[in-house]
């Protein structure tokens, strides 16, 4: 007996992907802020636990269920690493390296003696959920949906801008001044461009998840998980006080700016090759 054909999934569509992002943000920011409000005002660690360890697993499970039902798994988790393409552009490896060096350079800002092992583990679990969930919906679901119909520049721009905007609701609910939210969104757009290249250069979304989680972990641990400083600086590329951090951050900014030029040129090559019938790299 022949096996019946599998039912087709949903078409890979940008608006559907944005809907997935919206549901994720609603759960992560909306439900997260509602739950952390149940903790005492002076217990920032309990607020962190309630705001991360309950809503994020729910949101991630729903996204994974969507991927299974919609059959969008292809391309979400991996792709051909950029250095394996033609031209190889090995210099792009500097972006994920610098993205890791930024949080490493901030480790000296952590008062390690005042942080218990349990606290470090709690923050690690929470930020792993953040890194996994945000990268999955943005550099996974949304990126592959936009890429289906657009070039790499549009893909990079949309995912980076949505990454910045996705953090605005949580900040506004938390009472962050609108002017600073605007600054935060702009800074996060730049971070989103860097994370776009982390995925492309390595060819694996889990690398971006770990870089994202580690960056947030250092910032949350340094700020004791819930002070106003933490709410304002996590993910904004705060330079901290060391000269080394400042230098690495500037180098990362320059590398991502050159990466923008590189992706524009890549799209031009793709259009030219398509015009003359050349195979894509």
PDB file of C-alpha atoms in Angstrom:
ATOM      1  CA  UNK A   1       0.000   0.000   0.000  1.00  0.00           C
ATOM      2  CA  UNK A   2       1.406   3.386  -0.990  1.00  0.00           C
ATOM      3  CA  UNK A   3       1.897   6.076   1.630  1.00  0.00           C
ATOM      4  CA  UNK A   4      -0.544   8.991   1.185  1.00  0.00           C
ATOM      5  CA  UNK A   5       1.120  12.356   0.489  1.00  0.00           C
ATOM      6  CA  UNK A   6       1.639  14.629   3.461  1.00  0.00           C
ATOM      7  CA  UNK A   7      -0.629  17.644   3.669  1.00  0.00           C
ATOM      8  CA  UNK A   8       1.105  20.879   2.672  1.00  0.00           C
ATOM      9  CA  UNK A   9       1.825  23.415   5.365  1.00  0.00           C
ATOM     10  CA  UNK A  10       1.127  27.124   5.447  1.00  0.00           C
ATOM     11  CA  UNK A  11       2.761  29.294   2.793  1.00  0.00           C
ATOM     12  CA  UNK A  12       5.898  30.976   4.091  1.00  0.00           C
ATOM     13  CA  UNK A  13       4.542  34.503   4.417  1.00  0.00           C
ATOM     14  CA  UNK A  14       5.997  37.593   6.115  1.00  0.00           C
ATOM     15  CA  UNK A  15       2.660  38.638   7.627  1.00  0.00           C
ATOM     16  CA  UNK A  16       2.138  35.217   9.153  1.00  0.00           C
ATOM     17  CA  UNK A  17       5.656  35.385  10.572  1.00  0.00           C
ATOM     18  CA  UNK A  18       4.972  38.847  12.020  1.00  0.00           C
ATOM     19  CA  UNK A  19       1.854  37.406  13.634  1.00  0.00           C
ATOM     20  CA  UNK A  20       4.015  34.732  15.285  1.00  0.00           C
ATOM     21  CA  UNK A  21       6.371  37.446  16.533  1.00  0.00           C
ATOM     22  CA  UNK A  22       3.399  39.418  17.859  1.00  0.00           C
ATOM     23  CA  UNK A  23       2.052  36.454  19.828  1.00  0.00           C
ATOM     24  CA  UNK A  24       5.514  35.803  21.245  1.00  0.00           C
ATOM     25  CA  UNK A  25       5.925  39.451  22.329  1.00  0.00           C
ATOM     26  CA  UNK A  26       2.429  39.469  23.835  1.00  0.00           C
ATOM     27  CA  UNK A  27       3.296  36.481  26.002  1.00  0.00           C
ATOM     28  CA  UNK A  28       6.881  37.464  26.799  1.00  0.00           C
ATOM     29  CA  UNK A  29       6.219  41.136  27.537  1.00  0.00           C
ATOM     30  CA  UNK A  30       2.536  41.210  28.454  1.00  0.00           C
ATOM     31  CA  UNK A  31       2.216  38.040  30.489  1.00  0.00           C
ATOM     32  CA  UNK A  32       5.774  38.395  31.763  1.00  0.00           C
ATOM     33  CA  UNK A  33       5.159  41.853  33.200  1.00  0.00           C
ATOM     34  CA  UNK A  34       1.821  40.757  34.664  1.00  0.00           C
ATOM     35  CA  UNK A  35       3.452  37.827  36.449  1.00  0.00           C
ATOM     36  CA  UNK A  36       6.480  39.682  37.786  1.00  0.00           C
ATOM     37  CA  UNK A  37       4.033  42.171  39.302  1.00  0.00           C
ATOM     38  CA  UNK A  38       2.893  39.373  41.629  1.00  0.00           C
ATOM     39  CA  UNK A  39       6.271  39.386  43.378  1.00  0.00           C
ATOM     40  CA  UNK A  40       7.082  41.881  46.152  1.00  0.00           C
ATOM     41  CA  UNK A  41       8.380  45.190  44.821  1.00  0.00           C
ATOM     42  CA  UNK A  42      11.694  44.799  46.609  1.00  0.00           C
ATOM     43  CA  UNK A  43      12.303  41.200  45.439  1.00  0.00           C
ATOM     44  CA  UNK A  44      13.762  41.721  41.985  1.00  0.00           C
ATOM     45  CA  UNK A  45      14.961  38.136  41.734  1.00  0.00           C
ATOM     46  CA  UNK A  46      11.464  36.772  42.250  1.00  0.00           C
ATOM     47  CA  UNK A  47      10.223  39.250  39.661  1.00  0.00           C
ATOM     48  CA  UNK A  48      12.838  37.970  37.210  1.00  0.00           C
ATOM     49  CA  UNK A  49      11.862  34.346  37.860  1.00  0.00           C
ATOM     50  CA  UNK A  50       8.128  34.937  37.466  1.00  0.00           C
ATOM     51  CA  UNK A  51       8.578  37.144  34.410  1.00  0.00           C
ATOM     52  CA  UNK A  52      10.851  34.698  32.577  1.00  0.00           C
ATOM     53  CA  UNK A  53      10.458  31.103  33.740  1.00  0.00           C
ATOM     54  CA  UNK A  54       6.688  30.900  33.220  1.00  0.00           C
ATOM     55  CA  UNK A  55       5.761  32.907  30.094  1.00  0.00           C
ATOM     56  CA  UNK A  56       8.825  32.134  27.965  1.00  0.00           C
ATOM     57  CA  UNK A  57       8.481  28.319  27.960  1.00  0.00           C
ATOM     58  CA  UNK A  58       4.819  28.769  26.998  1.00  0.00           C
ATOM     59  CA  UNK A  59       5.711  31.177  24.173  1.00  0.00           C
ATOM     60  CA  UNK A  60       8.546  28.961  22.898  1.00  0.00           C
ATOM     61  CA  UNK A  61       6.338  25.857  22.963  1.00  0.00           C
ATOM     62  CA  UNK A  62       3.710  27.641  20.882  1.00  0.00           C
ATOM     63  CA  UNK A  63       6.311  28.746  18.321  1.00  0.00           C
ATOM     64  CA  UNK A  64       7.677  25.194  18.041  1.00  0.00           C
ATOM     65  CA  UNK A  65       4.132  23.897  17.621  1.00  0.00           C
ATOM     66  CA  UNK A  66       3.544  26.456  14.870  1.00  0.00           C
ATOM     67  CA  UNK A  67       6.703  25.345  13.053  1.00  0.00           C
ATOM     68  CA  UNK A  68       5.524  21.754  13.173  1.00  0.00           C
ATOM     69  CA  UNK A  69       1.982  22.471  12.014  1.00  0.00           C
ATOM     70  CA  UNK A  70       2.998  25.020   9.355  1.00  0.00           C
ATOM     71  CA  UNK A  71       5.934  22.852   8.207  1.00  0.00           C
ATOM     72  CA  UNK A  72       8.274  25.821   8.282  1.00  0.00           C
ATOM     73  CA  UNK A  73      11.210  23.938   9.727  1.00  0.00           C
ATOM     74  CA  UNK A  74      13.267  24.055   6.537  1.00  0.00           C
ATOM     75  CA  UNK A  75      15.799  26.851   6.775  1.00  0.00           C
ATOM     76  CA  UNK A  76      14.806  27.999  10.258  1.00  0.00           C
ATOM     77  CA  UNK A  77      17.579  26.171  12.080  1.00  0.00           C
ATOM     78  CA  UNK A  78      20.503  26.252   9.662  1.00  0.00           C
ATOM     79  CA  UNK A  79      21.824  27.575   6.367  1.00  0.00           C
ATOM     80  CA  UNK A  80      25.033  27.564   4.370  1.00  0.00           C
ATOM     81  CA  UNK A  81      27.648  29.607   6.293  1.00  0.00           C
ATOM     82  CA  UNK A  82      28.594  32.822   4.516  1.00  0.00           C
ATOM     83  CA  UNK A  83      32.338  31.946   4.352  1.00  0.00           C
ATOM     84  CA  UNK A  84      31.369  28.871   2.308  1.00  0.00           C
ATOM     85  CA  UNK A  85      29.716  31.039  -0.361  1.00  0.00           C
ATOM     86  CA  UNK A  86      31.388  32.889  -3.232  1.00  0.00           C
ATOM     87  CA  UNK A  87      32.988  35.301  -2.537  1.00  0.00           C
ATOM     88  CA  UNK A  88      33.867  33.814   0.853  1.00  0.00           C
ATOM     89  CA  UNK A  89      34.148  37.094   2.816  1.00  0.00           C
ATOM     90  CA  UNK A  90      36.121  35.572   5.675  1.00  0.00           C
ATOM     91  CA  UNK A  91      36.336  38.974   7.356  1.00  0.00           C
ATOM     92  CA  UNK A  92      32.663  38.591   8.387  1.00  0.00           C
ATOM     93  CA  UNK A  93      33.831  36.061  10.994  1.00  0.00           C
ATOM     94  CA  UNK A  94      34.937  39.115  12.989  1.00  0.00           C
ATOM     95  CA  UNK A  95      31.282  39.981  13.751  1.00  0.00           C
ATOM     96  CA  UNK A  96      30.396  36.898  15.841  1.00  0.00           C
ATOM     97  CA  UNK A  97      33.848  37.033  17.463  1.00  0.00           C
ATOM     98  CA  UNK A  98      33.383  40.677  18.486  1.00  0.00           C
ATOM     99  CA  UNK A  99      29.787  39.981  19.554  1.00  0.00           C
ATOM    100  CA  UNK A 100      31.155  37.464  22.073  1.00  0.00           C
ATOM    101  CA  UNK A 101      34.024  39.692  23.160  1.00  0.00           C
ATOM    102  CA  UNK A 102      31.653  42.507  24.195  1.00  0.00           C
ATOM    103  CA  UNK A 103      30.029  40.603  27.098  1.00  0.00           C
ATOM    104  CA  UNK A 104      33.357  38.972  27.988  1.00  0.00           C
ATOM    105  CA  UNK A 105      34.867  42.441  28.357  1.00  0.00           C
ATOM    106  CA  UNK A 106      32.058  43.355  30.783  1.00  0.00           C
ATOM    107  CA  UNK A 107      32.649  40.454  33.169  1.00  0.00           C
ATOM    108  CA  UNK A 108      34.834  42.644  35.373  1.00  0.00           C
ATOM    109  CA  UNK A 109      31.794  44.819  36.140  1.00  0.00           C
ATOM    110  CA  UNK A 110      30.102  41.934  37.989  1.00  0.00           C
ATOM    111  CA  UNK A 111      30.445  41.926  41.805  1.00  0.00           C
ATOM    112  CA  UNK A 112      31.008  38.174  41.879  1.00  0.00           C
ATOM    113  CA  UNK A 113      31.299  38.001  45.671  1.00  0.00           C
ATOM    114  CA  UNK A 114      27.728  39.259  46.039  1.00  0.00           C
ATOM    115  CA  UNK A 115      26.267  36.743  43.555  1.00  0.00           C
ATOM    116  CA  UNK A 116      25.352  33.255  44.741  1.00  0.00           C
ATOM    117  CA  UNK A 117      25.590  30.146  42.566  1.00  0.00           C
ATOM    118  CA  UNK A 118      21.803  29.790  42.674  1.00  0.00           C
ATOM    119  CA  UNK A 119      21.377  33.367  41.487  1.00  0.00           C
ATOM    120  CA  UNK A 120      23.814  32.845  38.600  1.00  0.00           C
ATOM    121  CA  UNK A 121      21.957  29.653  37.619  1.00  0.00           C
ATOM    122  CA  UNK A 122      18.575  31.410  37.773  1.00  0.00           C
ATOM    123  CA  UNK A 123      19.763  34.200  35.481  1.00  0.00           C
ATOM    124  CA  UNK A 124      21.395  31.666  33.148  1.00  0.00           C
ATOM    125  CA  UNK A 125      18.140  29.748  32.770  1.00  0.00           C
ATOM    126  CA  UNK A 126      16.116  32.905  32.192  1.00  0.00           C
ATOM    127  CA  UNK A 127      18.507  34.367  29.627  1.00  0.00           C
ATOM    128  CA  UNK A 128      18.824  31.034  27.813  1.00  0.00           C
ATOM    129  CA  UNK A 129      15.052  31.124  27.361  1.00  0.00           C
ATOM    130  CA  UNK A 130      15.278  34.723  26.132  1.00  0.00           C
ATOM    131  CA  UNK A 131      18.060  33.925  23.662  1.00  0.00           C
ATOM    132  CA  UNK A 132      16.347  30.789  22.380  1.00  0.00           C
ATOM    133  CA  UNK A 133      12.913  32.378  22.013  1.00  0.00           C
ATOM    134  CA  UNK A 134      13.912  35.700  20.469  1.00  0.00           C
ATOM    135  CA  UNK A 135      16.361  34.199  18.003  1.00  0.00           C
ATOM    136  CA  UNK A 136      13.865  31.495  17.050  1.00  0.00           C
ATOM    137  CA  UNK A 137      11.081  33.940  16.165  1.00  0.00           C
ATOM    138  CA  UNK A 138      13.258  36.688  14.679  1.00  0.00           C
ATOM    139  CA  UNK A 139      16.325  35.093  13.085  1.00  0.00           C
ATOM    140  CA  UNK A 140      14.396  31.862  12.494  1.00  0.00           C
ATOM    141  CA  UNK A 141      10.707  32.252  11.665  1.00  0.00           C
ATOM    142  CA  UNK A 142      10.729  35.870  10.486  1.00  0.00           C
ATOM    143  CA  UNK A 143      14.079  35.758   8.680  1.00  0.00           C
ATOM    144  CA  UNK A 144      13.193  32.733   6.565  1.00  0.00           C
ATOM    145  CA  UNK A 145       9.744  34.136   5.757  1.00  0.00           C
ATOM    146  CA  UNK A 146      11.128  37.481   4.551  1.00  0.00           C
ATOM    147  CA  UNK A 147      13.939  35.746   2.669  1.00  0.00           C
ATOM    148  CA  UNK A 148      11.359  33.708   0.740  1.00  0.00           C
ATOM    149  CA  UNK A 149      10.368  36.771  -1.311  1.00  0.00           C
ATOM    150  CA  UNK A 150      13.054  39.388  -0.709  1.00  0.00           C
ATOM    151  CA  UNK A 151      16.814  39.844  -0.869  1.00  0.00           C
ATOM    152  CA  UNK A 152      19.237  39.701   2.025  1.00  0.00           C
ATOM    153  CA  UNK A 153      19.297  43.457   2.653  1.00  0.00           C
ATOM    154  CA  UNK A 154      15.528  43.590   3.198  1.00  0.00           C
ATOM    155  CA  UNK A 155      15.747  40.409   5.285  1.00  0.00           C
ATOM    156  CA  UNK A 156      18.458  41.903   7.480  1.00  0.00           C
ATOM    157  CA  UNK A 157      16.656  45.243   7.813  1.00  0.00           C
ATOM    158  CA  UNK A 158      13.227  43.809   8.654  1.00  0.00           C
ATOM    159  CA  UNK A 159      14.535  41.369  11.257  1.00  0.00           C
ATOM    160  CA  UNK A 160      16.721  44.038  12.872  1.00  0.00           C
ATOM    161  CA  UNK A 161      13.960  46.665  13.026  1.00  0.00           C
ATOM    162  CA  UNK A 162      11.397  44.181  14.367  1.00  0.00           C
ATOM    163  CA  UNK A 163      13.980  43.058  16.940  1.00  0.00           C
ATOM    164  CA  UNK A 164      14.249  46.627  18.181  1.00  0.00           C
ATOM    165  CA  UNK A 165      10.514  47.301  18.153  1.00  0.00           C
ATOM    166  CA  UNK A 166       9.714  44.005  19.889  1.00  0.00           C
ATOM    167  CA  UNK A 167      11.442  45.264  23.051  1.00  0.00           C
ATOM    168  CA  UNK A 168       9.473  48.518  23.195  1.00  0.00           C
ATOM    169  CA  UNK A 169       6.225  47.139  24.729  1.00  0.00           C
ATOM    170  CA  UNK A 170       8.017  45.561  27.682  1.00  0.00           C
ATOM    171  CA  UNK A 171      10.006  48.713  28.359  1.00  0.00           C
ATOM    172  CA  UNK A 172       6.923  50.937  28.145  1.00  0.00           C
ATOM    173  CA  UNK A 173       4.943  48.625  30.451  1.00  0.00           C
ATOM    174  CA  UNK A 174       7.862  48.721  32.903  1.00  0.00           C
ATOM    175  CA  UNK A 175       7.666  52.512  32.983  1.00  0.00           C
ATOM    176  CA  UNK A 176      10.795  53.328  30.990  1.00  0.00           C
ATOM    177  CA  UNK A 177      10.623  56.917  29.647  1.00  0.00           C
ATOM    178  CA  UNK A 178       9.534  57.012  25.973  1.00  0.00           C
ATOM    179  CA  UNK A 179      12.632  58.986  24.955  1.00  0.00           C
ATOM    180  CA  UNK A 180      14.879  56.261  26.309  1.00  0.00           C
ATOM    181  CA  UNK A 181      12.707  53.565  24.715  1.00  0.00           C
ATOM    182  CA  UNK A 182      13.338  55.262  21.361  1.00  0.00           C
ATOM    183  CA  UNK A 183      17.091  55.229  22.028  1.00  0.00           C
ATOM    184  CA  UNK A 184      16.869  51.595  23.125  1.00  0.00           C
ATOM    185  CA  UNK A 185      15.032  50.603  19.935  1.00  0.00           C
ATOM    186  CA  UNK A 186      17.682  52.300  17.786  1.00  0.00           C
ATOM    187  CA  UNK A 187      20.520  50.583  19.644  1.00  0.00           C
ATOM    188  CA  UNK A 188      18.762  47.219  19.400  1.00  0.00           C
ATOM    189  CA  UNK A 189      18.370  47.600  15.635  1.00  0.00           C
ATOM    190  CA  UNK A 190      22.173  47.704  15.458  1.00  0.00           C
ATOM    191  CA  UNK A 191      22.363  44.658  17.716  1.00  0.00           C
ATOM    192  CA  UNK A 192      19.869  42.911  15.437  1.00  0.00           C
ATOM    193  CA  UNK A 193      22.143  43.490  12.443  1.00  0.00           C
ATOM    194  CA  UNK A 194      25.031  41.900  14.359  1.00  0.00           C
ATOM    195  CA  UNK A 195      22.887  38.885  15.316  1.00  0.00           C
ATOM    196  CA  UNK A 196      21.810  38.531  11.686  1.00  0.00           C
ATOM    197  CA  UNK A 197      25.468  38.086  10.769  1.00  0.00           C
ATOM    198  CA  UNK A 198      26.085  35.695  13.661  1.00  0.00           C
ATOM    199  CA  UNK A 199      23.488  33.393  12.135  1.00  0.00           C
ATOM    200  CA  UNK A 200      24.705  33.775   8.567  1.00  0.00           C
ATOM    201  CA  UNK A 201      28.416  33.472   9.286  1.00  0.00           C
ATOM    202  CA  UNK A 202      28.041  30.369  11.453  1.00  0.00           C
ATOM    203  CA  UNK A 203      25.109  28.900   9.509  1.00  0.00           C
ATOM    204  CA  UNK A 204      23.489  27.794  12.774  1.00  0.00           C
ATOM    205  CA  UNK A 205      20.773  29.624  14.703  1.00  0.00           C
ATOM    206  CA  UNK A 206      21.831  28.067  18.012  1.00  0.00           C
ATOM    207  CA  UNK A 207      25.094  30.038  17.936  1.00  0.00           C
ATOM    208  CA  UNK A 208      23.128  33.290  17.896  1.00  0.00           C
ATOM    209  CA  UNK A 209      20.932  31.959  20.696  1.00  0.00           C
ATOM    210  CA  UNK A 210      23.984  31.360  22.907  1.00  0.00           C
ATOM    211  CA  UNK A 211      25.608  34.718  22.074  1.00  0.00           C
ATOM    212  CA  UNK A 212      22.315  36.483  22.802  1.00  0.00           C
ATOM    213  CA  UNK A 213      21.835  34.595  26.079  1.00  0.00           C
ATOM    214  CA  UNK A 214      25.412  35.201  27.244  1.00  0.00           C
ATOM    215  CA  UNK A 215      25.169  38.926  26.517  1.00  0.00           C
ATOM    216  CA  UNK A 216      21.957  39.258  28.523  1.00  0.00           C
ATOM    217  CA  UNK A 217      23.331  37.032  31.297  1.00  0.00           C
ATOM    218  CA  UNK A 218      26.311  39.297  31.909  1.00  0.00           C
ATOM    219  CA  UNK A 219      24.166  42.438  31.973  1.00  0.00           C
ATOM    220  CA  UNK A 220      21.515  40.955  34.265  1.00  0.00           C
ATOM    221  CA  UNK A 221      24.090  39.476  36.649  1.00  0.00           C
ATOM    222  CA  UNK A 222      25.973  42.774  36.797  1.00  0.00           C
ATOM    223  CA  UNK A 223      22.782  44.702  37.611  1.00  0.00           C
ATOM    224  CA  UNK A 224      21.313  42.165  40.086  1.00  0.00           C
ATOM    225  CA  UNK A 225      18.546  41.067  37.713  1.00  0.00           C
ATOM    226  CA  UNK A 226      15.991  43.766  38.238  1.00  0.00           C
ATOM    227  CA  UNK A 227      17.323  47.212  39.050  1.00  0.00           C
ATOM    228  CA  UNK A 228      16.237  50.093  36.776  1.00  0.00           C
ATOM    229  CA  UNK A 229      19.719  49.999  35.267  1.00  0.00           C
ATOM    230  CA  UNK A 230      19.145  46.426  34.132  1.00  0.00           C
ATOM    231  CA  UNK A 231      15.855  47.278  32.498  1.00  0.00           C
ATOM    232  CA  UNK A 232      17.455  50.103  30.568  1.00  0.00           C
ATOM    233  CA  UNK A 233      20.736  48.559  29.486  1.00  0.00           C
ATOM    234  CA  UNK A 234      20.066  44.913  28.656  1.00  0.00           C
ATOM    235  CA  UNK A 235      20.552  44.479  24.943  1.00  0.00           C
ATOM    236  CA  UNK A 236      21.304  48.114  24.188  1.00  0.00           C
ATOM    237  CA  UNK A 237      25.029  47.680  23.686  1.00  0.00           C
ATOM    238  CA  UNK A 238      25.923  49.651  26.774  1.00  0.00           C
ATOM    239  CA  UNK A 239      29.666  50.299  26.645  1.00  0.00           C
ATOM    240  CA  UNK A 240      30.269  50.013  30.357  1.00  0.00           C
ATOM    241  CA  UNK A 241      33.317  51.642  31.906  1.00  0.00           C
ATOM    242  CA  UNK A 242      36.329  49.795  30.480  1.00  0.00           C
ATOM    243  CA  UNK A 243      38.373  51.047  27.568  1.00  0.00           C
ATOM    244  CA  UNK A 244      38.546  47.499  26.200  1.00  0.00           C
ATOM    245  CA  UNK A 245      34.742  47.242  26.132  1.00  0.00           C
ATOM    246  CA  UNK A 246      34.514  50.572  24.340  1.00  0.00           C
ATOM    247  CA  UNK A 247      37.083  49.549  21.732  1.00  0.00           C
ATOM    248  CA  UNK A 248      35.438  46.170  21.083  1.00  0.00           C
ATOM    249  CA  UNK A 249      31.994  47.782  20.847  1.00  0.00           C
ATOM    250  CA  UNK A 250      33.216  50.365  18.341  1.00  0.00           C
ATOM    251  CA  UNK A 251      34.905  47.654  16.275  1.00  0.00           C
ATOM    252  CA  UNK A 252      31.674  45.644  16.300  1.00  0.00           C
ATOM    253  CA  UNK A 253      29.731  48.699  15.169  1.00  0.00           C
ATOM    254  CA  UNK A 254      32.168  49.316  12.312  1.00  0.00           C
ATOM    255  CA  UNK A 255      32.091  45.645  11.281  1.00  0.00           C
ATOM    256  CA  UNK A 256      28.291  45.606  11.168  1.00  0.00           C
ATOM    257  CA  UNK A 257      28.234  48.825   9.125  1.00  0.00           C
ATOM    258  CA  UNK A 258      30.622  47.287   6.609  1.00  0.00           C
ATOM    259  CA  UNK A 259      28.405  44.193   6.742  1.00  0.00           C
ATOM    260  CA  UNK A 260      25.463  46.320   5.606  1.00  0.00           C
ATOM    261  CA  UNK A 261      27.469  47.428   2.562  1.00  0.00           C
ATOM    262  CA  UNK A 262      28.482  43.824   1.933  1.00  0.00           C
ATOM    263  CA  UNK A 263      24.897  42.567   1.960  1.00  0.00           C
ATOM    264  CA  UNK A 264      23.840  45.320  -0.469  1.00  0.00           C
ATOM    265  CA  UNK A 265      26.601  44.221  -2.840  1.00  0.00           C
ATOM    266  CA  UNK A 266      25.536  40.604  -2.356  1.00  0.00           C
ATOM    267  CA  UNK A 267      22.019  41.440  -3.512  1.00  0.00           C
ATOM    268  CA  UNK A 268      23.417  43.205  -6.553  1.00  0.00           C
ATOM    269  CA  UNK A 269      25.469  40.124  -7.455  1.00  0.00           C
ATOM    270  CA  UNK A 270      22.418  37.905  -7.005  1.00  0.00           C
ATOM    271  CA  UNK A 271      20.296  40.093  -9.311  1.00  0.00           C
ATOM    272  CA  UNK A 272      23.079  40.238 -11.894  1.00  0.00           C
ATOM    273  CA  UNK A 273      23.614  36.479 -11.833  1.00  0.00           C
ATOM    274  CA  UNK A 274      19.854  35.911 -12.094  1.00  0.00           C
ATOM    275  CA  UNK A 275      19.687  38.265 -15.072  1.00  0.00           C
ATOM    276  CA  UNK A 276      22.410  36.439 -16.957  1.00  0.00           C
ATOM    277  CA  UNK A 277      21.273  32.979 -15.918  1.00  0.00           C
ATOM    278  CA  UNK A 278      24.236  32.204 -13.692  1.00  0.00           C
ATOM    279  CA  UNK A 279      23.774  29.732 -10.849  1.00  0.00           C
ATOM    280  CA  UNK A 280      23.355  31.236  -7.394  1.00  0.00           C
ATOM    281  CA  UNK A 281      26.407  30.879  -5.094  1.00  0.00           C
TER     282      UNK A 281
END
